[in-house]
């Protein structure tokens, strides 16, 4: 499972890395550290990743179809 983070939408709400700390990380300013890159979700973290994705108020996180 791969996720993409839209840097134009991420506003630093921080729900993603709070809810799924093994999937997402923050940068020094509280934004998702992986903006404009793709994240490989670690095995077993899919549900946490989906939760973090759903709870982003800006809808900045999307699943990358493979
Ligand atoms: Fe950004 Fe959404 Fe996370 S605004 S810090 S991707 S909860």
mmCIF file of N, CA, C and O and ligand atoms in Angstrom:
data_model
loop_
_atom_site.group_PDB
_atom_site.id
_atom_site.type_symbol
_atom_site.label_atom_id
_atom_site.label_comp_id
_atom_site.label_asym_id
_atom_site.label_seq_id
_atom_site.Cartn_x
_atom_site.Cartn_y
_atom_site.Cartn_z
ATOM 1 N N UNK A 1 0.854 -1.191 0.000
ATOM 2 C CA UNK A 1 0.000 0.000 0.000
ATOM 3 C C UNK A 1 0.889 1.240 0.000
ATOM 4 O O UNK A 1 1.794 1.349 0.816
ATOM 5 N N UNK A 2 0.613 2.127 -0.957
ATOM 6 C CA UNK A 2 1.384 3.374 -1.043
ATOM 7 C C UNK A 2 0.452 4.560 -0.859
ATOM 8 O O UNK A 2 -0.677 4.548 -1.346
ATOM 9 N N UNK A 3 0.968 5.588 -0.187
ATOM 10 C CA UNK A 3 0.194 6.802 0.017
ATOM 11 C C UNK A 3 0.970 7.987 -0.523
ATOM 12 O O UNK A 3 2.202 7.999 -0.494
ATOM 13 N N UNK A 4 0.234 8.984 -0.995
ATOM 14 C CA UNK A 4 0.844 10.234 -1.443
ATOM 15 C C UNK A 4 0.325 11.368 -0.566
ATOM 16 O O UNK A 4 -0.836 11.368 -0.154
ATOM 17 N N UNK A 5 1.198 12.309 -0.285
ATOM 18 C CA UNK A 5 0.833 13.468 0.536
ATOM 19 C C UNK A 5 0.936 14.716 -0.335
ATOM 20 O O UNK A 5 2.003 15.010 -0.880
ATOM 21 N N UNK A 6 -0.166 15.431 -0.448
ATOM 22 C CA UNK A 6 -0.189 16.644 -1.262
ATOM 23 C C UNK A 6 0.302 17.834 -0.433
ATOM 24 O O UNK A 6 -0.364 18.261 0.517
ATOM 25 N N UNK A 7 1.459 18.345 -0.814
ATOM 26 C CA UNK A 7 2.059 19.450 -0.067
ATOM 27 C C UNK A 7 1.267 20.740 -0.159
ATOM 28 O O UNK A 7 1.410 21.627 0.676
ATOM 29 N N UNK A 8 0.426 20.871 -1.188
ATOM 30 C CA UNK A 8 -0.388 22.080 -1.309
ATOM 31 C C UNK A 8 -1.573 22.041 -0.341
ATOM 32 O O UNK A 8 -2.133 23.072 0.001
ATOM 33 N N UNK A 9 -1.946 20.834 0.072
ATOM 34 C CA UNK A 9 -3.099 20.686 0.963
ATOM 35 C C UNK A 9 -2.702 20.540 2.422
ATOM 36 O O UNK A 9 -3.425 20.980 3.318
ATOM 37 N N UNK A 10 -1.579 19.890 2.694
ATOM 38 C CA UNK A 10 -1.172 19.677 4.091
ATOM 39 C C UNK A 10 -0.977 21.027 4.781
ATOM 40 O O UNK A 10 -0.213 21.865 4.317
ATOM 41 N N UNK A 11 -1.697 21.203 5.878
ATOM 42 C CA UNK A 11 -1.622 22.460 6.624
ATOM 43 C C UNK A 11 -1.057 22.247 8.019
ATOM 44 O O UNK A 11 -1.144 23.134 8.865
ATOM 45 N N UNK A 12 -0.550 21.052 8.275
ATOM 46 C CA UNK A 12 0.094 20.792 9.561
ATOM 47 C C UNK A 12 -0.857 20.470 10.696
ATOM 48 O O UNK A 12 -0.541 20.720 11.858
ATOM 49 N N UNK A 13 -2.013 19.902 10.378
ATOM 50 C CA UNK A 13 -2.952 19.555 11.447
ATOM 51 C C UNK A 13 -2.395 18.463 12.362
ATOM 52 O O UNK A 13 -2.741 18.397 13.542
ATOM 53 N N UNK A 14 -1.574 17.582 11.825
ATOM 54 C CA UNK A 14 -0.883 16.608 12.660
ATOM 55 C C UNK A 14 -1.680 15.377 13.051
ATOM 56 O O UNK A 14 -1.192 14.543 13.806
ATOM 57 N N UNK A 15 -2.898 15.256 12.562
ATOM 58 C CA UNK A 15 -3.681 14.078 12.954
ATOM 59 C C UNK A 15 -3.084 12.802 12.373
ATOM 60 O O UNK A 15 -3.176 11.743 12.988
ATOM 61 N N UNK A 16 -2.511 12.896 11.187
ATOM 62 C CA UNK A 16 -1.979 11.696 10.525
ATOM 63 C C UNK A 16 -0.896 11.034 11.368
ATOM 64 O O UNK A 16 -0.999 9.855 11.699
ATOM 65 N N UNK A 17 0.123 11.789 11.750
ATOM 66 C CA UNK A 17 1.224 11.157 12.498
ATOM 67 C C UNK A 17 0.874 10.919 13.961
ATOM 68 O O UNK A 17 1.519 10.127 14.626
ATOM 69 N N UNK A 18 -0.169 11.597 14.465
ATOM 70 C CA UNK A 18 -0.626 11.308 15.821
ATOM 71 C C UNK A 18 -1.362 9.967 15.850
ATOM 72 O O UNK A 18 -1.156 9.150 16.750
ATOM 73 N N UNK A 19 -2.190 9.737 14.851
ATOM 74 C CA UNK A 19 -2.986 8.511 14.802
ATOM 75 C C UNK A 19 -2.188 7.321 14.262
ATOM 76 O O UNK A 19 -2.492 6.179 14.598
ATOM 77 N N UNK A 20 -1.219 7.577 13.423
ATOM 78 C CA UNK A 20 -0.448 6.493 12.810
ATOM 79 C C UNK A 20 1.042 6.835 12.835
ATOM 80 O O UNK A 20 1.666 7.056 11.806
ATOM 81 N N UNK A 21 1.626 6.834 14.035
ATOM 82 C CA UNK A 21 3.027 7.270 14.157
ATOM 83 C C UNK A 21 4.038 6.336 13.501
ATOM 84 O O UNK A 21 5.172 6.741 13.264
ATOM 85 N N UNK A 22 3.615 5.101 13.208
ATOM 86 C CA UNK A 22 4.544 4.185 12.531
ATOM 87 C C UNK A 22 4.471 4.344 11.012
ATOM 88 O O UNK A 22 5.234 3.719 10.281
ATOM 89 N N UNK A 23 3.532 5.153 10.558
ATOM 90 C CA UNK A 23 3.364 5.358 9.114
ATOM 91 C C UNK A 23 3.841 6.755 8.709
ATOM 92 O O UNK A 23 4.586 6.913 7.736
ATOM 93 N N UNK A 24 3.400 7.752 9.476
ATOM 94 C CA UNK A 24 3.677 9.140 9.113
ATOM 95 C C UNK A 24 4.631 9.768 10.113
ATOM 96 O O UNK A 24 4.707 9.358 11.271
ATOM 97 N N UNK A 25 5.312 10.793 9.657
ATOM 98 C CA UNK A 25 6.236 11.533 10.509
ATOM 99 C C UNK A 25 5.986 13.020 10.287
ATOM 100 O O UNK A 25 5.404 13.411 9.274
ATOM 101 N N UNK A 26 6.438 13.828 11.231
ATOM 102 C CA UNK A 26 6.279 15.273 11.065
ATOM 103 C C UNK A 26 7.619 15.903 10.725
ATOM 104 O O UNK A 26 8.675 15.384 11.100
ATOM 105 N N UNK A 27 7.550 17.036 10.034
ATOM 106 C CA UNK A 27 8.785 17.787 9.831
ATOM 107 C C UNK A 27 8.935 18.775 10.988
ATOM 108 O O UNK A 27 8.132 18.783 11.929
ATOM 109 N N UNK A 28 9.941 19.617 10.935
ATOM 110 C CA UNK A 28 10.240 20.512 12.061
ATOM 111 C C UNK A 28 9.116 21.498 12.327
ATOM 112 O O UNK A 28 9.009 22.044 13.426
ATOM 113 N N UNK A 29 8.269 21.734 11.334
ATOM 114 C CA UNK A 29 7.197 22.718 11.507
ATOM 115 C C UNK A 29 5.831 22.084 11.695
ATOM 116 O O UNK A 29 4.817 22.778 11.695
ATOM 117 N N UNK A 30 5.797 20.768 11.834
ATOM 118 C CA UNK A 30 4.538 20.089 12.113
ATOM 119 C C UNK A 30 3.774 19.623 10.890
ATOM 120 O O UNK A 30 2.686 19.070 11.015
ATOM 121 N N UNK A 31 4.346 19.833 9.721
ATOM 122 C CA UNK A 31 3.721 19.308 8.511
ATOM 123 C C UNK A 31 4.098 17.840 8.350
ATOM 124 O O UNK A 31 5.064 17.360 8.952
ATOM 125 N N UNK A 32 3.347 17.141 7.535
ATOM 126 C CA UNK A 32 3.712 15.764 7.221
ATOM 127 C C UNK A 32 5.079 15.776 6.528
ATOM 128 O O UNK A 32 5.289 16.521 5.575
ATOM 129 N N UNK A 33 5.995 14.970 7.024
ATOM 130 C CA UNK A 33 7.373 15.001 6.523
ATOM 131 C C UNK A 33 7.499 14.461 5.106
ATOM 132 O O UNK A 33 8.532 14.646 4.463
ATOM 133 N N UNK A 34 6.459 13.815 4.622
ATOM 134 C CA UNK A 34 6.567 13.142 3.329
ATOM 135 C C UNK A 34 5.826 13.873 2.214
ATOM 136 O O UNK A 34 5.464 13.259 1.215
ATOM 137 N N UNK A 35 5.627 15.182 2.352
ATOM 138 C CA UNK A 35 4.910 15.898 1.294
ATOM 139 C C UNK A 35 5.661 15.766 -0.026
ATOM 140 O O UNK A 35 6.886 15.838 -0.071
ATOM 141 N N UNK A 36 4.873 15.563 -1.060
ATOM 142 C CA UNK A 36 5.381 15.424 -2.437
ATOM 143 C C UNK A 36 6.260 14.194 -2.624
ATOM 144 O O UNK A 36 7.058 14.133 -3.550
ATOM 145 N N UNK A 37 6.134 13.244 -1.709
ATOM 146 C CA UNK A 37 6.776 11.951 -1.938
ATOM 147 C C UNK A 37 5.711 10.881 -1.699
ATOM 148 O O UNK A 37 4.556 11.203 -1.419
ATOM 149 N N UNK A 38 6.105 9.642 -1.791
ATOM 150 C CA UNK A 38 5.166 8.556 -1.518
ATOM 151 C C UNK A 38 5.660 7.741 -0.332
ATOM 152 O O UNK A 38 6.860 7.613 -0.121
ATOM 153 N N UNK A 39 4.713 7.231 0.421
ATOM 154 C CA UNK A 39 5.026 6.435 1.601
ATOM 155 C C UNK A 39 4.661 4.981 1.326
ATOM 156 O O UNK A 39 3.554 4.703 0.867
ATOM 157 N N UNK A 40 5.560 4.076 1.617
ATOM 158 C CA UNK A 40 5.239 2.656 1.631
ATOM 159 C C UNK A 40 4.757 2.319 3.036
ATOM 160 O O UNK A 40 5.519 2.437 3.997
ATOM 161 N N UNK A 41 3.508 1.918 3.156
ATOM 162 C CA UNK A 41 2.954 1.608 4.467
ATOM 163 C C UNK A 41 3.555 0.287 4.958
ATOM 164 O O UNK A 41 3.491 -0.718 4.253
ATOM 165 N N UNK A 42 4.150 0.287 6.156
ATOM 166 C CA UNK A 42 4.728 -0.963 6.669
ATOM 167 C C UNK A 42 3.651 -2.042 6.851
ATOM 168 O O UNK A 42 2.489 -1.722 7.134
ATOM 169 N N UNK A 43 4.043 -3.284 6.710
ATOM 170 C CA UNK A 43 3.107 -4.393 6.894
ATOM 171 C C UNK A 43 2.450 -4.306 8.264
ATOM 172 O O UNK A 43 3.120 -4.027 9.265
ATOM 173 N N UNK A 44 1.166 -4.496 8.302
ATOM 174 C CA UNK A 44 0.428 -4.479 9.554
ATOM 175 C C UNK A 44 -0.037 -3.090 9.964
ATOM 176 O O UNK A 44 -0.765 -2.949 10.949
ATOM 177 N N UNK A 45 0.344 -2.069 9.224
ATOM 178 C CA UNK A 45 -0.011 -0.690 9.580
ATOM 179 C C UNK A 45 -1.091 -0.114 8.667
ATOM 180 O O UNK A 45 -1.378 1.088 8.708
ATOM 181 N N UNK A 46 -1.686 -0.968 7.851
ATOM 182 C CA UNK A 46 -2.640 -0.468 6.862
ATOM 183 C C UNK A 46 -3.850 0.209 7.515
ATOM 184 O O UNK A 46 -4.309 1.248 7.042
ATOM 185 N N UNK A 47 -4.348 -0.406 8.583
ATOM 186 C CA UNK A 47 -5.548 0.153 9.219
ATOM 187 C C UNK A 47 -5.229 1.510 9.848
ATOM 188 O O UNK A 47 -6.007 2.469 9.717
ATOM 189 N N UNK A 48 -4.082 1.605 10.520
ATOM 190 C CA UNK A 48 -3.670 2.888 11.106
ATOM 191 C C UNK A 48 -3.470 3.922 10.007
ATOM 192 O O UNK A 48 -3.853 5.093 10.158
ATOM 193 N N UNK A 49 -2.897 3.498 8.895
ATOM 194 C CA UNK A 49 -2.672 4.427 7.784
ATOM 195 C C UNK A 49 -3.991 4.962 7.239
ATOM 196 O O UNK A 49 -4.128 6.162 6.964
ATOM 197 N N UNK A 50 -4.968 4.062 7.102
ATOM 198 C CA UNK A 50 -6.284 4.501 6.599
ATOM 199 C C UNK A 50 -6.941 5.463 7.581
ATOM 200 O O UNK A 50 -7.588 6.429 7.174
ATOM 201 N N UNK A 51 -6.790 5.204 8.861
ATOM 202 C CA UNK A 51 -7.352 6.085 9.880
ATOM 203 C C UNK A 51 -6.707 7.468 9.775
ATOM 204 O O UNK A 51 -7.394 8.500 9.761
ATOM 205 N N UNK A 52 -5.383 7.508 9.710
ATOM 206 C CA UNK A 52 -4.689 8.783 9.585
ATOM 207 C C UNK A 52 -5.100 9.524 8.332
ATOM 208 O O UNK A 52 -5.261 10.746 8.332
ATOM 209 N N UNK A 53 -5.283 8.764 7.258
ATOM 210 C CA UNK A 53 -5.688 9.359 5.985
ATOM 211 C C UNK A 53 -7.100 9.945 6.092
ATOM 212 O O UNK A 53 -7.345 11.086 5.698
ATOM 213 N N UNK A 54 -8.013 9.181 6.660
ATOM 214 C CA UNK A 54 -9.411 9.635 6.757
ATOM 215 C C UNK A 54 -9.556 10.853 7.656
ATOM 216 O O UNK A 54 -10.418 11.695 7.420
ATOM 217 N N UNK A 55 -8.724 10.936 8.675
ATOM 218 C CA UNK A 55 -8.883 12.002 9.661
ATOM 219 C C UNK A 55 -8.173 13.292 9.272
ATOM 220 O O UNK A 55 -8.270 14.288 9.983
ATOM 221 N N UNK A 56 -7.458 13.307 8.169
ATOM 222 C CA UNK A 56 -6.826 14.557 7.728
ATOM 223 C C UNK A 56 -7.915 15.525 7.266
ATOM 224 O O UNK A 56 -8.625 15.237 6.310
ATOM 225 N N UNK A 57 -8.059 16.665 7.923
ATOM 226 C CA UNK A 57 -9.133 17.601 7.569
ATOM 227 C C UNK A 57 -8.973 18.178 6.166
ATOM 228 O O UNK A 57 -9.946 18.659 5.589
ATOM 229 N N UNK A 58 -7.757 18.165 5.648
ATOM 230 C CA UNK A 58 -7.510 18.756 4.322
ATOM 231 C C UNK A 58 -7.575 17.728 3.200
ATOM 232 O O UNK A 58 -7.392 18.071 2.035
ATOM 233 N N UNK A 59 -7.796 16.469 3.569
ATOM 234 C CA UNK A 59 -7.796 15.382 2.563
ATOM 235 C C UNK A 59 -6.494 15.382 1.747
ATOM 236 O O UNK A 59 -6.499 15.203 0.527
ATOM 237 N N UNK A 60 -5.396 15.618 2.439
ATOM 238 C CA UNK A 60 -4.098 15.732 1.772
ATOM 239 C C UNK A 60 -3.466 14.377 1.451
ATOM 240 O O UNK A 60 -2.505 14.314 0.696
ATOM 241 N N UNK A 61 -4.011 13.296 2.039
ATOM 242 C CA UNK A 61 -3.404 11.973 1.888
ATOM 243 C C UNK A 61 -4.293 11.115 1.006
ATOM 244 O O UNK A 61 -5.492 11.005 1.257
ATOM 245 N N UNK A 62 -3.700 10.529 -0.002
ATOM 246 C CA UNK A 62 -4.478 9.663 -0.906
ATOM 247 C C UNK A 62 -3.719 8.358 -1.150
ATOM 248 O O UNK A 62 -2.487 8.303 -1.031
ATOM 249 N N UNK A 63 -4.476 7.336 -1.472
ATOM 250 C CA UNK A 63 -3.875 6.050 -1.820
ATOM 251 C C UNK A 63 -3.390 6.094 -3.255
ATOM 252 O O UNK A 63 -4.093 6.595 -4.141
ATOM 253 N N UNK A 64 -2.176 5.605 -3.481
ATOM 254 C CA UNK A 64 -1.627 5.535 -4.832
ATOM 255 C C UNK A 64 -1.972 4.175 -5.408
ATOM 256 O O UNK A 64 -1.613 3.142 -4.828
ATOM 257 N N UNK A 65 -2.683 4.170 -6.506
ATOM 258 C CA UNK A 65 -3.044 2.906 -7.153
ATOM 259 C C UNK A 65 -1.791 2.313 -7.784
ATOM 260 O O UNK A 65 -1.012 3.005 -8.423
ATOM 261 N N UNK A 66 -1.594 1.012 -7.596
ATOM 262 C CA UNK A 66 -0.405 0.371 -8.169
ATOM 263 C C UNK A 66 -0.801 -0.566 -9.288
ATOM 264 O O UNK A 66 -1.895 -0.994 -9.388
HETATM 265 FE FE1 LIG B 1 -0.974 17.480 7.039
HETATM 266 FE FE2 LIG B 1 -3.305 16.333 7.151
HETATM 267 FE FE3 LIG B 1 -1.328 15.301 8.449
HETATM 268 S S1 LIG B 1 -2.950 18.517 7.122
HETATM 269 S S2 LIG B 1 0.008 17.014 8.995
HETATM 270 S S3 LIG B 1 -1.474 15.491 6.241
HETATM 271 S S4 LIG B 1 -3.400 15.474 9.191
#
